[in-house]
N, CA, C and O atoms as a GROMACS GRO file, in nm:
protein
  552
    1MET      N    1   6.560 -12.727   7.940
    1MET     CA    2   6.533 -12.663   7.824
    1MET      C    3   6.655 -12.735   7.763
    1MET      O    4   6.754 -12.749   7.834
    2ARG      N    5   6.656 -12.777   7.648
    2ARG     CA    6   6.765 -12.821   7.583
    2ARG      C    7   6.858 -12.731   7.513
    2ARG      O    8   6.981 -12.737   7.508
    3LYS      N    9   6.771 -12.641   7.457
    3LYS     CA   10   6.832 -12.537   7.363
    3LYS      C   11   6.715 -12.420   7.369
    3LYS      O   12   6.611 -12.445   7.429
    4LEU      N   13   6.735 -12.281   7.301
    4LEU     CA   14   6.645 -12.202   7.305
    4LEU      C   15   6.545 -12.219   7.166
    4LEU      O   16   6.591 -12.297   7.082
    5SER      N   17   6.457 -12.176   7.142
    5SER     CA   18   6.403 -12.198   7.028
    5SER      C   19   6.434 -12.076   6.930
    5SER      O   20   6.485 -11.966   6.950
    6LYS      N   21   6.379 -12.142   6.808
    6LYS     CA   22   6.415 -12.038   6.697
    6LYS      C   23   6.347 -11.902   6.706
    6LYS      O   24   6.401 -11.796   6.677
    7ALA      N   25   6.238 -11.916   6.744
    7ALA     CA   26   6.135 -11.765   6.790
    7ALA      C   27   6.209 -11.685   6.881
    7ALA      O   28   6.222 -11.563   6.866
    8ASP      N   29   6.278 -11.776   7.015
    8ASP     CA   30   6.330 -11.721   7.108
    8ASP      C   31   6.469 -11.626   7.085
    8ASP      O   32   6.484 -11.516   7.138
    9GLU      N   33   6.578 -11.701   6.983
    9GLU     CA   34   6.655 -11.684   6.943
    9GLU      C   35   6.642 -11.556   6.865
    9GLU      O   36   6.712 -11.456   6.881
   10ALA      N   37   6.542 -11.573   6.778
   10ALA     CA   38   6.500 -11.446   6.679
   10ALA      C   39   6.478 -11.347   6.765
   10ALA      O   40   6.557 -11.253   6.763
   11LYS      N   41   6.370 -11.345   6.859
   11LYS     CA   42   6.329 -11.219   6.961
   11LYS      C   43   6.466 -11.177   6.992
   11LYS      O   44   6.512 -11.071   6.951
   12PHE      N   45   6.539 -11.270   7.072
   12PHE     CA   46   6.651 -11.202   7.158
   12PHE      C   47   6.758 -11.122   7.042
   12PHE      O   48   6.804 -11.010   7.065
   13LYS      N   49   6.779 -11.177   6.950
   13LYS     CA   50   6.873 -11.122   6.846
   13LYS      C   51   6.830 -10.988   6.790
   13LYS      O   52   6.907 -10.899   6.754
   14GLN      N   53   6.698 -10.985   6.788
   14GLN     CA   54   6.621 -10.838   6.714
   14GLN      C   55   6.650 -10.728   6.837
   14GLN      O   56   6.706 -10.622   6.811
   15LEU      N   57   6.608 -10.762   6.971
   15LEU     CA   58   6.624 -10.691   7.065
   15LEU      C   59   6.747 -10.656   7.096
   15LEU      O   60   6.757 -10.548   7.154
   16PHE      N   61   6.848 -10.717   7.074
   16PHE     CA   62   7.032 -10.706   7.106
   16PHE      C   63   7.052 -10.629   7.008
   16PHE      O   64   7.093 -10.522   7.052
   17GLY      N   65   7.042 -10.629   6.864
   17GLY     CA   66   7.094 -10.567   6.753
   17GLY      C   67   7.006 -10.443   6.782
   17GLY      O   68   7.049 -10.335   6.741
   18ASP      N   69   6.874 -10.445   6.856
   18ASP     CA   70   6.837 -10.271   6.832
   18ASP      C   71   6.927 -10.204   6.963
   18ASP      O   72   6.962 -10.086   6.952
   19MET      N   73   6.959 -10.273   7.077
   19MET     CA   74   7.054 -10.210   7.148
   19MET      C   75   7.159 -10.185   7.142
   19MET      O   76   7.211 -10.100   7.214
   20LEU      N   77   7.236 -10.272   7.032
   20LEU     CA   78   7.366 -10.211   6.981
   20LEU      C   79   7.368 -10.106   6.918
   20LEU      O   80   7.447 -10.013   6.937
   21SER      N   81   7.265 -10.109   6.821
   21SER     CA   82   7.233  -9.973   6.749
   21SER      C   83   7.238  -9.869   6.828
   21SER      O   84   7.324  -9.785   6.802
   22ILE      N   85   7.150  -9.847   6.941
   22ILE     CA   86   7.162  -9.739   7.062
   22ILE      C   87   7.284  -9.714   7.083
   22ILE      O   88   7.326  -9.601   7.058
   23LYS      N   89   7.370  -9.814   7.134
   23LYS     CA   90   7.479  -9.784   7.183
   23LYS      C   91   7.577  -9.754   7.087
   23LYS      O   92   7.683  -9.715   7.134
   24SER      N   93   7.567  -9.766   6.934
   24SER     CA   94   7.664  -9.730   6.853
   24SER      C   95   7.613  -9.587   6.825
   24SER      O   96   7.704  -9.504   6.826
   25GLN      N   97   7.491  -9.538   6.800
   25GLN     CA   98   7.491  -9.412   6.831
   25GLN      C   99   7.515  -9.302   6.927
   25GLN      O  100   7.521  -9.180   6.914
   26HIS      N  101   7.532  -9.419   7.074
   26HIS     CA  102   7.571  -9.309   7.175
   26HIS      C  103   7.693  -9.289   7.152
   26HIS      O  104   7.743  -9.177   7.165
   27ASP      N  105   7.754  -9.386   7.118
   27ASP     CA  106   7.898  -9.406   7.120
   27ASP      C  107   7.963  -9.273   6.994
   27ASP      O  108   8.072  -9.215   7.001
   28GLU      N  109   7.878  -9.258   6.909
   28GLU     CA  110   7.929  -9.174   6.810
   28GLU      C  111   7.895  -9.006   6.873
   28GLU      O  112   7.978  -8.916   6.867
   29LEU      N  113   7.814  -8.997   6.907
   29LEU     CA  114   7.778  -8.869   6.985
   29LEU      C  115   7.855  -8.803   7.092
   29LEU      O  116   7.875  -8.682   7.106
   30ILE      N  117   7.900  -8.910   7.170
   30ILE     CA  118   8.012  -8.906   7.285
   30ILE      C  119   8.148  -8.861   7.213
   30ILE      O  120   8.202  -8.753   7.236
   31ASN      N  121   8.199  -8.956   7.123
   31ASN     CA  122   8.303  -8.918   7.016
   31ASN      C  123   8.302  -8.796   7.000
   31ASN      O  124   8.379  -8.722   7.062
   32SER      N  125   8.216  -8.755   6.916
   32SER     CA  126   8.201  -8.596   6.869
   32SER      C  127   8.211  -8.517   6.960
   32SER      O  128   8.288  -8.421   6.954
   33LEU      N  129   8.144  -8.538   7.048
   33LEU     CA  130   8.179  -8.462   7.186
   33LEU      C  131   8.296  -8.429   7.254
   33LEU      O  132   8.325  -8.324   7.312
   34ASP      N  133   8.371  -8.553   7.237
   34ASP     CA  134   8.485  -8.585   7.321
   34ASP      C  135   8.608  -8.500   7.246
   34ASP      O  136   8.694  -8.435   7.305
   35LYS      N  137   8.596  -8.513   7.109
   35LYS     CA  138   8.654  -8.448   7.031
   35LYS      C  139   8.644  -8.311   7.036
   35LYS      O  140   8.734  -8.227   7.038
   36ASP      N  141   8.522  -8.296   7.039
   36ASP     CA  142   8.514  -8.075   7.035
   36ASP      C  143   8.575  -8.054   7.154
   36ASP      O  144   8.674  -7.981   7.150
   37VAL      N  145   8.533  -8.111   7.295
   37VAL     CA  146   8.596  -8.091   7.411
   37VAL      C  147   8.746  -8.085   7.430
   37VAL      O  148   8.805  -8.003   7.501
   38GLN      N  149   8.802  -8.184   7.356
   38GLN     CA  150   8.986  -8.221   7.374
   38GLN      C  151   8.998  -8.090   7.315
   38GLN      O  152   9.061  -8.006   7.380
   39ALA      N  153   8.938  -8.052   7.184
   39ALA     CA  154   9.010  -7.924   7.120
   39ALA      C  155   8.998  -7.811   7.202
   39ALA      O  156   9.088  -7.728   7.209
   40LEU      N  157   8.903  -7.803   7.258
   40LEU     CA  158   8.878  -7.687   7.354
   40LEU      C  159   8.989  -7.644   7.460
   40LEU      O  160   9.043  -7.536   7.487
   41ILE      N  161   9.006  -7.819   7.528
   41ILE     CA  162   9.085  -7.802   7.639
   41ILE      C  163   9.208  -7.775   7.545
   41ILE      O  164   9.216  -7.653   7.529
   42SER      N  165   9.275  -7.820   7.498
   42SER     CA  166   9.408  -7.782   7.398
   42SER      C  167   9.403  -7.655   7.357
   42SER      O  168   9.510  -7.601   7.328
   43LYS      N  169   9.275  -7.577   7.347
   43LYS     CA  170   9.324  -7.427   7.317
   43LYS      C  171   9.339  -7.357   7.440
   43LYS      O  172   9.417  -7.262   7.453
   44PHE      N  173   9.266  -7.400   7.531
   44PHE     CA  174   9.268  -7.328   7.628
   44PHE      C  175   9.411  -7.371   7.715
   44PHE      O  176   9.465  -7.281   7.778
   45ASN      N  177   9.472  -7.508   7.717
   45ASN     CA  178   9.577  -7.477   7.754
   45ASN      C  179   9.695  -7.422   7.722
   45ASN      O  180   9.791  -7.397   7.794
   46LEU      N  181   9.675  -7.402   7.584
   46LEU     CA  182   9.745  -7.321   7.501
   46LEU      C  183   9.782  -7.167   7.558
   46LEU      O  184   9.890  -7.111   7.581
   47GLU      N  185   9.636  -7.124   7.572
   47GLU     CA  186   9.609  -6.960   7.600
   47GLU      C  187   9.675  -6.949   7.736
   47GLU      O  188   9.721  -6.839   7.767
   48ASN      N  189   9.686  -7.067   7.833
   48ASN     CA  190   9.697  -7.038   7.960
   48ASN      C  191   9.827  -7.109   8.012
   48ASN      O  192   9.876  -7.092   8.124
   49ASP      N  193   9.866  -7.174   7.935
   49ASP     CA  194  10.004  -7.240   7.975
   49ASP      C  195  10.123  -7.171   8.039
   49ASP      O  196  10.196  -7.238   8.112
   50LYS      N  197  10.151  -7.029   8.015
   50LYS     CA  198  10.243  -6.960   8.116
   50LYS      C  199  10.179  -6.911   8.264
   50LYS      O  200  10.248  -6.880   8.361
   51LEU      N  201  10.064  -6.911   8.260
   51LEU     CA  202   9.966  -6.887   8.393
   51LEU      C  203   9.980  -7.027   8.467
   51LEU      O  204  10.022  -7.040   8.582
   52PHE      N  205   9.941  -7.122   8.387
   52PHE     CA  206   9.952  -7.260   8.478
   52PHE      C  207  10.078  -7.310   8.512
   52PHE      O  208  10.098  -7.379   8.612
   53SER      N  209  10.172  -7.271   8.421
   53SER     CA  210  10.306  -7.299   8.498
   53SER      C  211  10.365  -7.238   8.624
   53SER      O  212  10.434  -7.295   8.708
   54GLN      N  213  10.311  -7.068   8.620
   54GLN     CA  214  10.338  -7.041   8.730
   54GLN      C  215  10.263  -7.053   8.850
   54GLN      O  216  10.292  -7.017   8.964
   55MET      N  217  10.149  -7.116   8.800
   55MET     CA  218  10.070  -7.138   8.946
   55MET      C  219  10.086  -7.261   8.999
   55MET      O  220  10.062  -7.288   9.117
   56LYS      N  221  10.147  -7.379   8.876
   56LYS     CA  222  10.177  -7.470   8.963
   56LYS      C  223  10.322  -7.463   9.026
   56LYS      O  224  10.341  -7.524   9.131
   57GLU      N  225  10.421  -7.395   8.968
   57GLU     CA  226  10.543  -7.375   9.063
   57GLU      C  227  10.524  -7.311   9.192
   57GLU      O  228  10.575  -7.369   9.288
   58GLN      N  229  10.455  -7.196   9.216
   58GLN     CA  230  10.413  -7.161   9.326
   58GLN      C  231  10.330  -7.254   9.418
   58GLN      O  232  10.354  -7.260   9.538
   59TYR      N  233  10.216  -7.337   9.351
   59TYR     CA  234  10.156  -7.439   9.416
   59TYR      C  235  10.250  -7.539   9.520
   59TYR      O  236  10.230  -7.570   9.637
   60GLU      N  237  10.376  -7.580   9.414
   60GLU     CA  238  10.429  -7.686   9.499
   60GLU      C  239  10.526  -7.641   9.542
   60GLU      O  240  10.601  -7.727   9.589
   61SER      N  241  10.571  -7.509   9.550
   61SER     CA  242  10.670  -7.443   9.667
   61SER      C  243  10.568  -7.429   9.792
   61SER      O  244  10.605  -7.481   9.897
   62ILE      N  245  10.467  -7.375   9.791
   62ILE     CA  246  10.395  -7.358   9.915
   62ILE      C  247  10.350  -7.513   9.958
   62ILE      O  248  10.384  -7.558  10.068
   63ALA      N  249  10.288  -7.574   9.885
   63ALA     CA  250  10.270  -7.745   9.963
   63ALA      C  251  10.415  -7.790  10.023
   63ALA      O  252  10.420  -7.829  10.140
   64ASP      N  253  10.551  -7.781   9.929
   64ASP     CA  254  10.666  -7.820   9.994
   64ASP      C  255  10.659  -7.729  10.128
   64ASP      O  256  10.678  -7.803  10.224
   65GLN      N  257  10.640  -7.602  10.168
   65GLN     CA  258  10.651  -7.556  10.297
   65GLN      C  259  10.550  -7.578  10.406
   65GLN      O  260  10.580  -7.570  10.525
   66LEU      N  261  10.422  -7.608  10.361
   66LEU     CA  262  10.340  -7.668  10.460
   66LEU      C  263  10.378  -7.832  10.469
   66LEU      O  264  10.364  -7.882  10.581
   67LYS      N  265  10.407  -7.887  10.401
   67LYS     CA  266  10.455  -8.037  10.474
   67LYS      C  267  10.601  -8.029  10.530
   67LYS      O  268  10.638  -8.118  10.606
   68ALA      N  269  10.674  -7.938  10.501
   68ALA     CA  270  10.788  -7.931  10.601
   68ALA      C  271  10.748  -7.862  10.747
   68ALA      O  272  10.783  -7.906  10.857
   69PHE      N  273  10.674  -7.754  10.726
   69PHE     CA  274  10.601  -7.688  10.871
   69PHE      C  275  10.503  -7.806  10.940
   69PHE      O  276  10.507  -7.818  11.062
   70SER      N  277  10.429  -7.878  10.873
   70SER     CA  278  10.351  -7.940  10.966
   70SER      C  279  10.434  -8.075  11.014
   70SER      O  280  10.385  -8.135  11.109
   71SER      N  281  10.532  -8.118  10.966
   71SER     CA  282  10.600  -8.238  10.967
   71SER      C  283  10.713  -8.205  11.094
   71SER      O  284  10.729  -8.295  11.177
   72ASP      N  285  10.794  -8.075  11.112
   72ASP     CA  286  10.822  -8.027  11.212
   72ASP      C  287  10.742  -8.035  11.328
   72ASP      O  288  10.776  -8.093  11.431
   73LYS      N  289  10.636  -7.977  11.308
   73LYS     CA  290  10.518  -7.981  11.420
   73LYS      C  291  10.502  -8.129  11.495
   73LYS      O  292  10.528  -8.164  11.610
   74ALA      N  293  10.447  -8.204  11.376
   74ALA     CA  294  10.437  -8.353  11.426
   74ALA      C  295  10.575  -8.414  11.492
   74ALA      O  296  10.562  -8.507  11.572
   75GLN      N  297  10.691  -8.369  11.466
   75GLN     CA  298  10.801  -8.421  11.524
   75GLN      C  299  10.817  -8.334  11.686
   75GLN      O  300  10.859  -8.382  11.791
   76GLU      N  301  10.774  -8.213  11.664
   76GLU     CA  302  10.795  -8.158  11.805
   76GLU      C  303  10.682  -8.247  11.885
   76GLU      O  304  10.716  -8.287  11.996
   77MET      N  305  10.540  -8.282  11.835
   77MET     CA  306  10.458  -8.320  11.918
   77MET      C  307  10.507  -8.458  11.985
   77MET      O  308  10.484  -8.495  12.101
   78ASP      N  309  10.579  -8.523  11.888
   78ASP     CA  310  10.599  -8.670  11.895
   78ASP      C  311  10.730  -8.659  12.030
   78ASP      O  312  10.732  -8.751  12.111
   79ALA      N  313  10.828  -8.549  12.044
   79ALA     CA  314  10.899  -8.533  12.104
   79ALA      C  315  10.839  -8.528  12.252
   79ALA      O  316  10.881  -8.602  12.342
   80TYR      N  317  10.706  -8.408  12.275
   80TYR     CA  318  10.620  -8.410  12.387
   80TYR      C  319  10.596  -8.512  12.428
   80TYR      O  320  10.615  -8.557  12.541
   81ILE      N  321  10.543  -8.566  12.320
   81ILE     CA  322  10.439  -8.727  12.406
   81ILE      C  323  10.551  -8.819  12.456
   81ILE      O  324  10.524  -8.910  12.533
   82SER      N  325  10.718  -8.790  12.398
   82SER     CA  326  10.776  -8.910  12.483
   82SER      C  327  10.830  -8.876  12.575
   82SER      O  328  10.897  -8.958  12.639
   83ASP      N  329  10.818  -8.727  12.618
   83ASP     CA  330  10.856  -8.698  12.770
   83ASP      C  331  10.736  -8.681  12.844
   83ASP      O  332  10.717  -8.582  12.914
   84ARG      N  333  10.646  -8.781  12.830
   84ARG     CA  334  10.530  -8.758  12.897
   84ARG      C  335  10.537  -8.900  12.996
   84ARG      O  336  10.603  -8.993  12.949
   85THR      N  337  10.482  -8.918  13.111
   85THR     CA  338  10.487  -9.033  13.203
   85THR      C  339  10.365  -9.153  13.138
   85THR      O  340  10.276  -9.106  13.067
   86ASP      N  341  10.366  -9.265  13.157
   86ASP     CA  342  10.304  -9.366  13.137
   86ASP      C  343  10.126  -9.345  13.180
   86ASP      O  344  10.036  -9.393  13.111
   87LYS      N  345  10.105  -9.274  13.293
   87LYS     CA  346  10.002  -9.250  13.348
   87LYS      C  347   9.956  -9.139  13.238
   87LYS      O  348   9.833  -9.136  13.231
   88TRP      N  349  10.018  -9.051  13.154
   88TRP     CA  350   9.939  -8.944  13.050
   88TRP      C  351   9.930  -9.012  12.970
   88TRP      O  352   9.818  -8.997  12.923
   89HIS      N  353  10.024  -9.147  12.877
   89HIS     CA  354  10.014  -9.189  12.773
   89HIS      C  355   9.847  -9.257  12.796
   89HIS      O  356   9.766  -9.243  12.704
   90ASP      N  357   9.813  -9.316  12.900
   90ASP     CA  358   9.690  -9.387  12.907
   90ASP      C  359   9.543  -9.315  12.945
   90ASP      O  360   9.429  -9.359  12.962
   91SER      N  361   9.605  -9.183  12.951
   91SER     CA  362   9.480  -9.052  12.993
   91SER      C  363   9.433  -9.012  12.852
   91SER      O  364   9.495  -9.002  12.746
   92ASP      N  365   9.258  -8.984  12.896
   92ASP     CA  366   9.211  -8.912  12.774
   92ASP      C  367   9.314  -8.804  12.713
   92ASP      O  368   9.337  -8.796  12.593
   93ALA      N  369   9.376  -8.719  12.814
   93ALA     CA  370   9.444  -8.629  12.760
   93ALA      C  371   9.534  -8.684  12.662
   93ALA      O  372   9.531  -8.635  12.549
   94GLY      N  373   9.637  -8.805  12.695
   94GLY     CA  374   9.733  -8.914  12.605
   94GLY      C  375   9.690  -8.897  12.490
   94GLY      O  376   9.758  -8.858  12.395
   95PHE      N  377   9.530  -8.936  12.488
   95PHE     CA  378   9.478  -9.020  12.350
   95PHE      C  379   9.456  -8.889  12.254
   95PHE      O  380   9.489  -8.892  12.135
   96THR      N  381   9.396  -8.770  12.317
   96THR     CA  382   9.343  -8.693  12.223
   96THR      C  383   9.485  -8.595  12.178
   96THR      O  384   9.480  -8.533  12.072
   97TYR      N  385   9.603  -8.588  12.263
   97TYR     CA  386   9.701  -8.529  12.202
   97TYR      C  387   9.756  -8.640  12.081
   97TYR      O  388   9.773  -8.593  11.968
   98ARG      N  389   9.773  -8.730  12.093
   98ARG     CA  390   9.820  -8.824  12.027
   98ARG      C  391   9.759  -8.821  11.865
   98ARG      O  392   9.826  -8.826  11.762
   99ASP      N  393   9.604  -8.810  11.878
   99ASP     CA  394   9.552  -8.763  11.763
   99ASP      C  395   9.560  -8.683  11.723
   99ASP      O  396   9.543  -8.684  11.601
  100TRP      N  397   9.588  -8.571  11.780
  100TRP     CA  398   9.646  -8.423  11.715
  100TRP      C  399   9.738  -8.468  11.658
  100TRP      O  400   9.730  -8.469  11.535
  101GLN      N  401   9.841  -8.512  11.713
  101GLN     CA  402   9.971  -8.552  11.648
  101GLN      C  403   9.972  -8.627  11.524
  101GLN      O  404  10.056  -8.608  11.436
  102GLU      N  405   9.861  -8.728  11.515
  102GLU     CA  406   9.857  -8.796  11.388
  102GLU      C  407   9.784  -8.720  11.292
  102GLU      O  408   9.794  -8.745  11.172
  103GLU      N  409   9.705  -8.626  11.338
  103GLU     CA  410   9.649  -8.539  11.236
  103GLU      C  411   9.749  -8.465  11.142
  103GLU      O  412   9.738  -8.455  11.019
  104TRP      N  413   9.856  -8.409  11.229
  104TRP     CA  414   9.944  -8.308  11.182
  104TRP      C  415  10.064  -8.404  11.095
  104TRP      O  416  10.125  -8.351  11.002
  105GLN      N  417  10.081  -8.499  11.119
  105GLN     CA  418  10.120  -8.612  11.044
  105GLN      C  419  10.091  -8.646  10.935
  105GLN      O  420  10.182  -8.653  10.852
  106ASP      N  421   9.955  -8.681  10.895
  106ASP     CA  422   9.889  -8.681  10.808
  106ASP      C  423   9.867  -8.565  10.684
  106ASP      O  424   9.868  -8.586  10.562
  107MET      N  425   9.844  -8.417  10.767
  107MET     CA  426   9.880  -8.326  10.710
  107MET      C  427   9.974  -8.314  10.603
  107MET      O  428   9.964  -8.293  10.482
  108SER      N  429  10.104  -8.339  10.711
  108SER     CA  430  10.227  -8.361  10.628
  108SER      C  431  10.225  -8.466  10.481
  108SER      O  432  10.268  -8.428  10.372
  109ASP      N  433  10.174  -8.581  10.503
  109ASP     CA  434  10.161  -8.663  10.388
  109ASP      C  435  10.068  -8.604  10.282
  109ASP      O  436  10.088  -8.616  10.161
  110GLU      N  437   9.956  -8.532  10.343
  110GLU     CA  438   9.879  -8.458  10.186
  110GLU      C  439   9.966  -8.356  10.155
  110GLU      O  440   9.966  -8.324  10.036
  111PHE      N  441  10.027  -8.307  10.216
  111PHE     CA  442  10.100  -8.182  10.125
  111PHE      C  443  10.180  -8.268  10.043
  111PHE      O  444  10.171  -8.254   9.921
  112ALA      N  445  10.274  -8.372  10.102
  112ALA     CA  446  10.352  -8.426   9.984
  112ALA      C  447  10.295  -8.472   9.880
  112ALA      O  448  10.352  -8.504   9.775
  113GLU      N  449  10.177  -8.478   9.905
  113GLU     CA  450  10.138  -8.556   9.756
  113GLU      C  451  10.068  -8.423   9.671
  113GLU      O  452  10.054  -8.419   9.549
  114ALA      N  453  10.038  -8.343   9.744
  114ALA     CA  454   9.969  -8.175   9.672
  114ALA      C  455  10.088  -8.151   9.615
  114ALA      O  456  10.073  -8.094   9.507
  115ALA      N  457  10.233  -8.178   9.654
  115ALA     CA  458  10.356  -8.079   9.572
  115ALA      C  459  10.380  -8.159   9.437
  115ALA      O  460  10.461  -8.128   9.350
  116CYS      N  461  10.291  -8.274   9.436
  116CYS     CA  462  10.287  -8.346   9.280
  116CYS      C  463  10.165  -8.374   9.199
  116CYS      O  464  10.140  -8.471   9.128
  117VAL      N  465  10.077  -8.240   9.232
  117VAL     CA  466   9.978  -8.234   9.148
  117VAL      C  467   9.959  -8.208   9.006
  117VAL      O  468   9.987  -8.095   8.967
  118ASP      N  469   9.924  -8.279   8.939
  118ASP     CA  470   9.920  -8.241   8.794
  118ASP      C  471   9.848  -8.149   8.764
  118ASP      O  472   9.742  -8.156   8.826
  119PHE      N  473   9.854  -8.054   8.690
  119PHE     CA  474   9.777  -7.906   8.672
  119PHE      C  475   9.704  -7.918   8.548
  119PHE      O  476   9.618  -7.836   8.516
  120ASP      N  477   9.750  -8.054   8.450
  120ASP     CA  478   9.653  -8.052   8.336
  120ASP      C  479   9.490  -8.065   8.356
  120ASP      O  480   9.432  -8.108   8.456
  121ILE      N  481   9.434  -8.016   8.231
  121ILE     CA  482   9.294  -8.054   8.238
  121ILE      C  483   9.256  -8.200   8.178
  121ILE      O  484   9.290  -8.251   8.071
  122GLU      N  485   9.200  -8.235   8.248
  122GLU     CA  486   9.111  -8.371   8.164
  122GLU      C  487   8.973  -8.397   8.175
  122GLU      O  488   8.909  -8.373   8.278
  123ILE      N  489   8.924  -8.447   8.072
  123ILE     CA  490   8.774  -8.459   8.105
  123ILE      C  491   8.783  -8.592   8.039
  123ILE      O  492   8.857  -8.612   7.943
  124ASN      N  493   8.685  -8.705   8.108
  124ASN     CA  494   8.675  -8.842   8.078
  124ASN      C  495   8.532  -8.852   8.056
  124ASN      O  496   8.457  -8.816   8.147
  125PHE      N  497   8.486  -8.894   7.950
  125PHE     CA  498   8.331  -8.944   7.930
  125PHE      C  499   8.272  -9.056   7.920
  125PHE      O  500   8.256  -9.094   7.803
  126HIS      N  501   8.229  -9.130   8.008
  126HIS     CA  502   8.139  -9.235   8.053
  126HIS      C  503   8.106  -9.275   7.899
  126HIS      O  504   8.084  -9.191   7.812
  127ARG      N  505   8.106  -9.404   7.880
  127ARG     CA  506   8.055  -9.468   7.760
  127ARG      C  507   7.986  -9.590   7.796
  127ARG      O  508   8.026  -9.650   7.897
  128LEU      N  509   7.881  -9.641   7.724
  128LEU     CA  510   7.815  -9.751   7.763
  128LEU      C  511   7.881  -9.871   7.756
  128LEU      O  512   7.956  -9.881   7.659
  129PRO      N  513   7.874  -9.984   7.847
  129PRO     CA  514   7.955 -10.110   7.819
  129PRO      C  515   7.942 -10.179   7.718
  129PRO      O  516   7.839 -10.178   7.651
  130GLU      N  517   8.055 -10.257   7.688
  130GLU     CA  518   8.021 -10.368   7.559
  130GLU      C  519   7.948 -10.467   7.631
  130GLU      O  520   7.961 -10.506   7.747
  131ILE      N  521   7.872 -10.500   7.543
  131ILE     CA  522   7.805 -10.673   7.579
  131ILE      C  523   7.824 -10.778   7.485
  131ILE      O  524   7.804 -10.756   7.366
  132GLU      N  525   7.855 -10.877   7.522
  132GLU     CA  526   7.860 -10.977   7.409
  132GLU      C  527   7.766 -11.066   7.413
  132GLU      O  528   7.720 -11.110   7.518
  133GLU      N  529   7.725 -11.105   7.287
  133GLU     CA  530   7.610 -11.185   7.261
  133GLU      C  531   7.604 -11.333   7.332
  133GLU      O  532   7.711 -11.393   7.327
  134PRO      N  533   7.530 -11.380   7.378
  134PRO     CA  534   7.532 -11.537   7.460
  134PRO      C  535   7.546 -11.650   7.337
  134PRO      O  536   7.529 -11.620   7.219
  135ARG      N  537   7.577 -11.773   7.380
  135ARG     CA  538   7.541 -11.872   7.291
  135ARG      C  539   7.406 -11.922   7.297
  135ARG      O  540   7.360 -11.940   7.409
  136PHE      N  541   7.330 -11.950   7.187
  136PHE     CA  542   7.202 -12.004   7.192
  136PHE      C  543   7.232 -12.158   7.219
  136PHE      O  544   7.136 -12.198   7.285
  137LYS      N  545   7.300 -12.238   7.204
  137LYS     CA  546   7.302 -12.364   7.228
  137LYS      C  547   7.419 -12.376   7.341
  137LYS      O  548   7.524 -12.312   7.344
  138PRO      N  549   7.369 -12.483   7.441
  138PRO     CA  550   7.493 -12.562   7.477
  138PRO      C  551   7.608 -12.608   7.436
  138PRO      O  552   7.680 -12.674   7.511
   0.00000   0.00000   0.00000
């Protein structure tokens, strides 16, 4: 096929136009909802700003304490592992203990991330993707 027929081009353009019209309506509805929700979130944040600040401060403090605790325990476990024999290291008990120590180290990393968590409320709406019309001639 060298090119699309005029009838095929017209049919495609009609269907594509219909699809773009629906997308436009969808976007308008989502934009309206987004605007309303953002206003509601702003109002909510203003009304609860002091409480959120207190909660965030407490949450970060507890996360820091848990990070330090789990890091200390992981280091103690590491010291215990270092004192074991090669035979113990190669045993099921050694593998199990190292897995346990890694869990505690991972927890320390998770608590470090938790200490930096953002307490802001955010809602994102999915919009239909943009689609470009193709060329009708090579």
